[in-house]
mmCIF file of C-alpha atoms in Angstrom:
data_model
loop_
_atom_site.group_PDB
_atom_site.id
_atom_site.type_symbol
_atom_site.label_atom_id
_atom_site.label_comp_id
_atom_site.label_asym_id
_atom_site.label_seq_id
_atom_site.Cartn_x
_atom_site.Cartn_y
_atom_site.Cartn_z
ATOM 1 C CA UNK U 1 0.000 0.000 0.000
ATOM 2 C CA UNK U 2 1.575 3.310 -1.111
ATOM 3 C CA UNK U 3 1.634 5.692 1.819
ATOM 4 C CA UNK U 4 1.752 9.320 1.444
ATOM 5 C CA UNK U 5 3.718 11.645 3.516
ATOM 6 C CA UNK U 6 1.941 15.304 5.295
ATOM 7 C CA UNK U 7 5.648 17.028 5.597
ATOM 8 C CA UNK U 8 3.502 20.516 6.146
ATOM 9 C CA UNK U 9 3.170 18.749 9.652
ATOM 10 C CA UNK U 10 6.521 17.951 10.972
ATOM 11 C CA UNK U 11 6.819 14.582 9.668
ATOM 12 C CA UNK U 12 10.710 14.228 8.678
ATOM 13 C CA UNK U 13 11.319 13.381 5.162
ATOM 14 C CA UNK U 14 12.211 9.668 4.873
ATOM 15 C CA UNK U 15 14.022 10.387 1.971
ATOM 16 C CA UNK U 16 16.070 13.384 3.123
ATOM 17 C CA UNK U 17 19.432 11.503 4.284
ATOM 18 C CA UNK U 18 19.440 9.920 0.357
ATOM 19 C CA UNK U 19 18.963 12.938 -1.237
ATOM 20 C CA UNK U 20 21.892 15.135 1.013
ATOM 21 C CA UNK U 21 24.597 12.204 0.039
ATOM 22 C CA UNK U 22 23.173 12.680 -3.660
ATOM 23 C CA UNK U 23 23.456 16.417 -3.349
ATOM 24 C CA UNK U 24 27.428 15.811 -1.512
ATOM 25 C CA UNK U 25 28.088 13.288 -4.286
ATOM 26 C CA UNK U 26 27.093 15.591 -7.073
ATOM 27 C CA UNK U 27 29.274 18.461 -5.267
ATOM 28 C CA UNK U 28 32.328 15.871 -4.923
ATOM 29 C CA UNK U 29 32.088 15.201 -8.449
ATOM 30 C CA UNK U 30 32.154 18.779 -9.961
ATOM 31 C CA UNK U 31 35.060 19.614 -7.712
ATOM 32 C CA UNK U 32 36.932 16.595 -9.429
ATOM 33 C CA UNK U 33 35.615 17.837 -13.016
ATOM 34 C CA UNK U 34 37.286 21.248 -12.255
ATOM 35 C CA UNK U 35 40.261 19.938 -10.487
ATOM 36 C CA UNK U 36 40.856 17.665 -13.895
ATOM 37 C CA UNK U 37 39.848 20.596 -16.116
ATOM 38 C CA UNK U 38 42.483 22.708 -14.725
ATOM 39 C CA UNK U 39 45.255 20.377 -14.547
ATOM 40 C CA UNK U 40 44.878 19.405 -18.194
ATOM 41 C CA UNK U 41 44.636 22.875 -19.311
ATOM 42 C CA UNK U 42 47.665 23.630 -17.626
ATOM 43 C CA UNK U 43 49.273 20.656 -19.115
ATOM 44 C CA UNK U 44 48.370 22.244 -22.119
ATOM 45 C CA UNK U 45 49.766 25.744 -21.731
ATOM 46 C CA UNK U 46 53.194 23.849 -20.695
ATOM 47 C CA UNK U 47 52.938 22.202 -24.542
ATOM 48 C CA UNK U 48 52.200 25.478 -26.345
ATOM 49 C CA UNK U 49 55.227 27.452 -27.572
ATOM 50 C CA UNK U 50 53.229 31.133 -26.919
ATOM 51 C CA UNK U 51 51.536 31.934 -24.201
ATOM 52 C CA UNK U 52 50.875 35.707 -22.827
ATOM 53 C CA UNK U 53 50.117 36.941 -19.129
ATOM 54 C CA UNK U 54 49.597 40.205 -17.497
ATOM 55 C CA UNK U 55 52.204 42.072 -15.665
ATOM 56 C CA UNK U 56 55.025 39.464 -16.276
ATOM 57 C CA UNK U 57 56.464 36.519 -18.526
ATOM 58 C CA UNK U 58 55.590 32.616 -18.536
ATOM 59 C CA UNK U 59 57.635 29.687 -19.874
ATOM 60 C CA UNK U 60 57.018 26.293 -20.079
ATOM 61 C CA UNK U 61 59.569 23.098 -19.478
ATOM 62 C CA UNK U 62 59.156 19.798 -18.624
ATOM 63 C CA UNK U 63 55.276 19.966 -18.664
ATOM 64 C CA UNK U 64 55.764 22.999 -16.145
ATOM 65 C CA UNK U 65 54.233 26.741 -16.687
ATOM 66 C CA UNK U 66 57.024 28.827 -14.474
ATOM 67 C CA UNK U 67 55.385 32.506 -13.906
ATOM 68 C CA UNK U 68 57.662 35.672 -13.337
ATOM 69 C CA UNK U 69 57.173 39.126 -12.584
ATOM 70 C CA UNK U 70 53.607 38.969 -11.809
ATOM 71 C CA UNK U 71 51.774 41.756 -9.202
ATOM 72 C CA UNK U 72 49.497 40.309 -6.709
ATOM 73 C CA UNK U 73 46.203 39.455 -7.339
ATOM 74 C CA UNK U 74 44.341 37.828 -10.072
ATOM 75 C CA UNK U 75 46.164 37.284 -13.497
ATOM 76 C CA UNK U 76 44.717 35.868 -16.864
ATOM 77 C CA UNK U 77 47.376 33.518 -18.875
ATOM 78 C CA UNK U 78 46.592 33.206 -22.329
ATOM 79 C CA UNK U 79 48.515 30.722 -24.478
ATOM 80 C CA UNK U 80 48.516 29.918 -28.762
ATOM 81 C CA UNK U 81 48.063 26.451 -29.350
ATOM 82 C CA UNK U 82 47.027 24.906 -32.615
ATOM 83 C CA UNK U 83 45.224 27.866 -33.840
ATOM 84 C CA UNK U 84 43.117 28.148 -30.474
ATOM 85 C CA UNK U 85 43.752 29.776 -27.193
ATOM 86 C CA UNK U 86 43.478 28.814 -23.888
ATOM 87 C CA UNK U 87 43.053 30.882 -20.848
ATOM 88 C CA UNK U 88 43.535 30.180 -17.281
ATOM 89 C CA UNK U 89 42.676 32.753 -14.466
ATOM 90 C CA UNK U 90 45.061 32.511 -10.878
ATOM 91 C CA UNK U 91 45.370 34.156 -7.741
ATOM 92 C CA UNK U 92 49.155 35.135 -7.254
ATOM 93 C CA UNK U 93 49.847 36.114 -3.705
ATOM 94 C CA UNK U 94 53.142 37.366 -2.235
ATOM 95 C CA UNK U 95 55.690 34.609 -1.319
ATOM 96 C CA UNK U 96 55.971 34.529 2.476
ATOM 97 C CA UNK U 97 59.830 36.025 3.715
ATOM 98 C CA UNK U 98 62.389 33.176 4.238
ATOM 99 C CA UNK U 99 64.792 34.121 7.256
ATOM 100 C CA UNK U 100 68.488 34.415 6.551
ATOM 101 C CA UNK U 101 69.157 33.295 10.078
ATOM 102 C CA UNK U 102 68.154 32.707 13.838
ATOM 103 C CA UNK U 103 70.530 33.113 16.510
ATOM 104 C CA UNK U 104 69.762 30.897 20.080
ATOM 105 C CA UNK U 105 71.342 31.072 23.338
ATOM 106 C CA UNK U 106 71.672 28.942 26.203
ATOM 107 C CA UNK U 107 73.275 28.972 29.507
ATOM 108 C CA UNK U 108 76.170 26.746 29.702
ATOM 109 C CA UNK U 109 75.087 25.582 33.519
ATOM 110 C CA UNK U 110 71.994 26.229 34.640
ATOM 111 C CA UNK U 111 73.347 27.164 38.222
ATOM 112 C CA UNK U 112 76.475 29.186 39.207
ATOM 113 C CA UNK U 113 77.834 30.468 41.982
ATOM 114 C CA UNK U 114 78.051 34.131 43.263
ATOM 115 C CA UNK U 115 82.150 34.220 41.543
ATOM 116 C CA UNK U 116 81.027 32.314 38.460
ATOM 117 C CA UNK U 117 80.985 34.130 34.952
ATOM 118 C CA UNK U 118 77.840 33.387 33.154
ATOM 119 C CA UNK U 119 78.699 31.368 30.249
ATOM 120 C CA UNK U 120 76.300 31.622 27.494
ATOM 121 C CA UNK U 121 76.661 28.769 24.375
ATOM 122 C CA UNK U 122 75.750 30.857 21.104
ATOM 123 C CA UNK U 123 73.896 29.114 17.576
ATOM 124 C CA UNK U 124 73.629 30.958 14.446
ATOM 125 C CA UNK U 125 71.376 28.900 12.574
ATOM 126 C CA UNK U 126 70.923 29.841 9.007
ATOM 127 C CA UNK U 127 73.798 31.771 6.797
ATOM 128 C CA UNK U 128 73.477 35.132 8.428
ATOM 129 C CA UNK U 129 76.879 36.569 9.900
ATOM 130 C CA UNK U 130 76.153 38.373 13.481
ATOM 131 C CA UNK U 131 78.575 40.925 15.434
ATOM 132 C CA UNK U 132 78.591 41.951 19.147
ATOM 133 C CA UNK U 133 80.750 43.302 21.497
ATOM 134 C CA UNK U 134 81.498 42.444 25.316
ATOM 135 C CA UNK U 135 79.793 45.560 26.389
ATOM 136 C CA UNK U 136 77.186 44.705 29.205
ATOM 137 C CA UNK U 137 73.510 43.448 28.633
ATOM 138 C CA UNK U 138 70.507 43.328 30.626
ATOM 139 C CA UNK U 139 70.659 41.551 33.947
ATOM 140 C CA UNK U 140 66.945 40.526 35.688
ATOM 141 C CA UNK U 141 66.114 39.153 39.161
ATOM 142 C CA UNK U 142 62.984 37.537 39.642
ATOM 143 C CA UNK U 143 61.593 38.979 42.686
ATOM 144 C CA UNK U 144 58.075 37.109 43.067
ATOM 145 C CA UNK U 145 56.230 37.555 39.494
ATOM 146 C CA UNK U 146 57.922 40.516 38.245
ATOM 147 C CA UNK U 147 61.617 40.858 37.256
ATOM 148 C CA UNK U 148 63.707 42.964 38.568
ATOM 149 C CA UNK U 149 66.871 44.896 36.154
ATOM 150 C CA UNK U 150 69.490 45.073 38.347
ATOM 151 C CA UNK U 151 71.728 48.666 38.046
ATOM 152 C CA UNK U 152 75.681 48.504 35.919
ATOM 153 C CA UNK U 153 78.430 48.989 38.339
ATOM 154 C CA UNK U 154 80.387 52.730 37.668
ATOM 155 C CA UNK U 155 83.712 52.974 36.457
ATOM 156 C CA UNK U 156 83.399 49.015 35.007
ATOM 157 C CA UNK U 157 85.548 48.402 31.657
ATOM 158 C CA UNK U 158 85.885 45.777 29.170
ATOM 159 C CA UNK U 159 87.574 44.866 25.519
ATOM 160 C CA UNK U 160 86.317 46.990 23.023
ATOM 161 C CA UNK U 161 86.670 44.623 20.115
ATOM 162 C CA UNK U 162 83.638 43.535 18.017
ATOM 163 C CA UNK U 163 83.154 39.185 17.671
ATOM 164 C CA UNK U 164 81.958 37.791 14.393
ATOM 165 C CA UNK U 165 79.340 34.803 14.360
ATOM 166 C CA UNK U 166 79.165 33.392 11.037
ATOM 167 C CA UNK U 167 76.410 31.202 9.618
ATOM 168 C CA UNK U 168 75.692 27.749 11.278
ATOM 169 C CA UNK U 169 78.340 28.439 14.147
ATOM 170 C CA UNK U 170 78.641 27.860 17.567
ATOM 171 C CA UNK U 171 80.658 30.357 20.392
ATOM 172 C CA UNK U 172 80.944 30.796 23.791
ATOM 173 C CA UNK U 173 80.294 33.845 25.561
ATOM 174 C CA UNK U 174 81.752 34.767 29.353
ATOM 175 C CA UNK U 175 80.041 37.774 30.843
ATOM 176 C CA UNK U 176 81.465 38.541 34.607
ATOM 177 C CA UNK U 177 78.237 39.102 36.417
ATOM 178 C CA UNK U 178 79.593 39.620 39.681
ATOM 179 C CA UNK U 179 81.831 42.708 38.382
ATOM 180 C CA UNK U 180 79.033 44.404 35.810
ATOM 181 C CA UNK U 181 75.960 44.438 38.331
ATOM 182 C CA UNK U 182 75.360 45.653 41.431
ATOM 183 C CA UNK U 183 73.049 43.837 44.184
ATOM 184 C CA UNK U 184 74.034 39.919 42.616
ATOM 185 C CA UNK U 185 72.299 37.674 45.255
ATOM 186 C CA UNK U 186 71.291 33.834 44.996
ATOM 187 C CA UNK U 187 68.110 33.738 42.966
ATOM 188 C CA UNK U 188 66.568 33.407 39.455
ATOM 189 C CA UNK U 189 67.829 35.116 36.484
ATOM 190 C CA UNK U 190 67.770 36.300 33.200
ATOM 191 C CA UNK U 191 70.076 37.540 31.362
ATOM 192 C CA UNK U 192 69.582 39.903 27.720
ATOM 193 C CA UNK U 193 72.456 40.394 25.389
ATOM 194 C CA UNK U 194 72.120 42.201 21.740
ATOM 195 C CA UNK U 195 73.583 40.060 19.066
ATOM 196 C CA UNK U 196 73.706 41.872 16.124
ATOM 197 C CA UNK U 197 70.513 43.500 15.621
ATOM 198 C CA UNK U 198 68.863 40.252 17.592
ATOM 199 C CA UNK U 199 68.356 39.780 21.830
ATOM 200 C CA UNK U 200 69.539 36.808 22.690
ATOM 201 C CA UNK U 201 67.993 36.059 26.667
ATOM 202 C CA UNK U 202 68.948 32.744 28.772
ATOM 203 C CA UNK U 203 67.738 31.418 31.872
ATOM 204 C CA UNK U 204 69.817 30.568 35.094
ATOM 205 C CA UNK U 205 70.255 30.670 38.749
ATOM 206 C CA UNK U 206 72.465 32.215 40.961
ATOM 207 C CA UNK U 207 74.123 29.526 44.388
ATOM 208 C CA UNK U 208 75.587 30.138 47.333
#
């Protein structure tokens, strides 16, 4: 017996969950078409021996379309093939910044004593080149939740020479806590020290 359905009234649509796979099935499909459509039209373009775009030059090698000199935004590419043309439209955004390098710092031991230079182990990671001098950085005490800089001694001197850090290089830096700061006392630290145009900061703790 053929029943008929009174949706007006609430009744859910038997049929509903079969027609939304349909209706993602269909949408999976035309997403493929495109995808296909584009990638053979491309393969295309890399075959043709003329091919035009806006703002810039294209070339084609092994099967690859290489575009230069193109402004942000959307660009048409046109190419000659056989006697027809082919067009593609893209999107060309700006290539994201590559850093040259990243310098790191670390405290050589964790825990000195009160006479102890600070030894910090610098990392230049990348092929950047860094300078720095021995002058005095930024010395911190942790007093509860807030950090503390602790004042330069007067009248304190040190080797004014300038230290090169080349590119994927390690170095060892001494800085003579007890005879740059006033007011060293056991507790945590941190210490700040320009490298270049970077901060380099490490972590350590001051003994009896």
């Amino acid at each position: 017996m053929k029943k008929n359905y009174d949706f007006s009234k609430g009744i859910k649509n038997p049929y509903a969950k079969q027609l939304k796979l349909q209706k993602e099935q269909r949408k999976e499909e035309k997403g493929d078409m495109k995808r296909k459509t584009l990638a053979c039209l491309i393969l295309v373009m890399a075959l043709c021996s003329t091919m035009y775009v806006q703002d810039g030059n294209a070339s084609a090698k092994n099967n690859v379309v290489t575009l230069r000199g193109i402004k942000k935004g959307n660009c048409v590419i046109t190419a000659k093939c056989g006697g027809k043309k082919y067009r593609i439209r893209v999107t060309v955004k700006p290539k994201k910044k590559i850093p040259m390098g990243t310098i790191y710092g670390t405290a050589v031991n964790y825990k000195i004593s009160m006479t102890d230079n600070l030894e910090i182990r610098l990392e230049s990671k990348g092929t950047k080149t860094y300078y720095y001098g021995l002058e005095p950085g930024i010395l911190e005490r942790k007093s509860g939740n807030k950090w503390v800089q602790l004042k330069q001694k007067q009248d304190i001197a040190w080797i004014d020479i300038a230290y090169v850090l080349s590119g994927n290089q390690k170095q060892i830096l001494s800085v003579p806590i007890h005879s740059y700061y006033e007011g060293v006392i056991p507790g945590q630290y941190r210490y700040t020290k320009a490298i270049g145009k970077e901060n380099v900061t490490v972590m350590f703790e001051i003994v009896n």
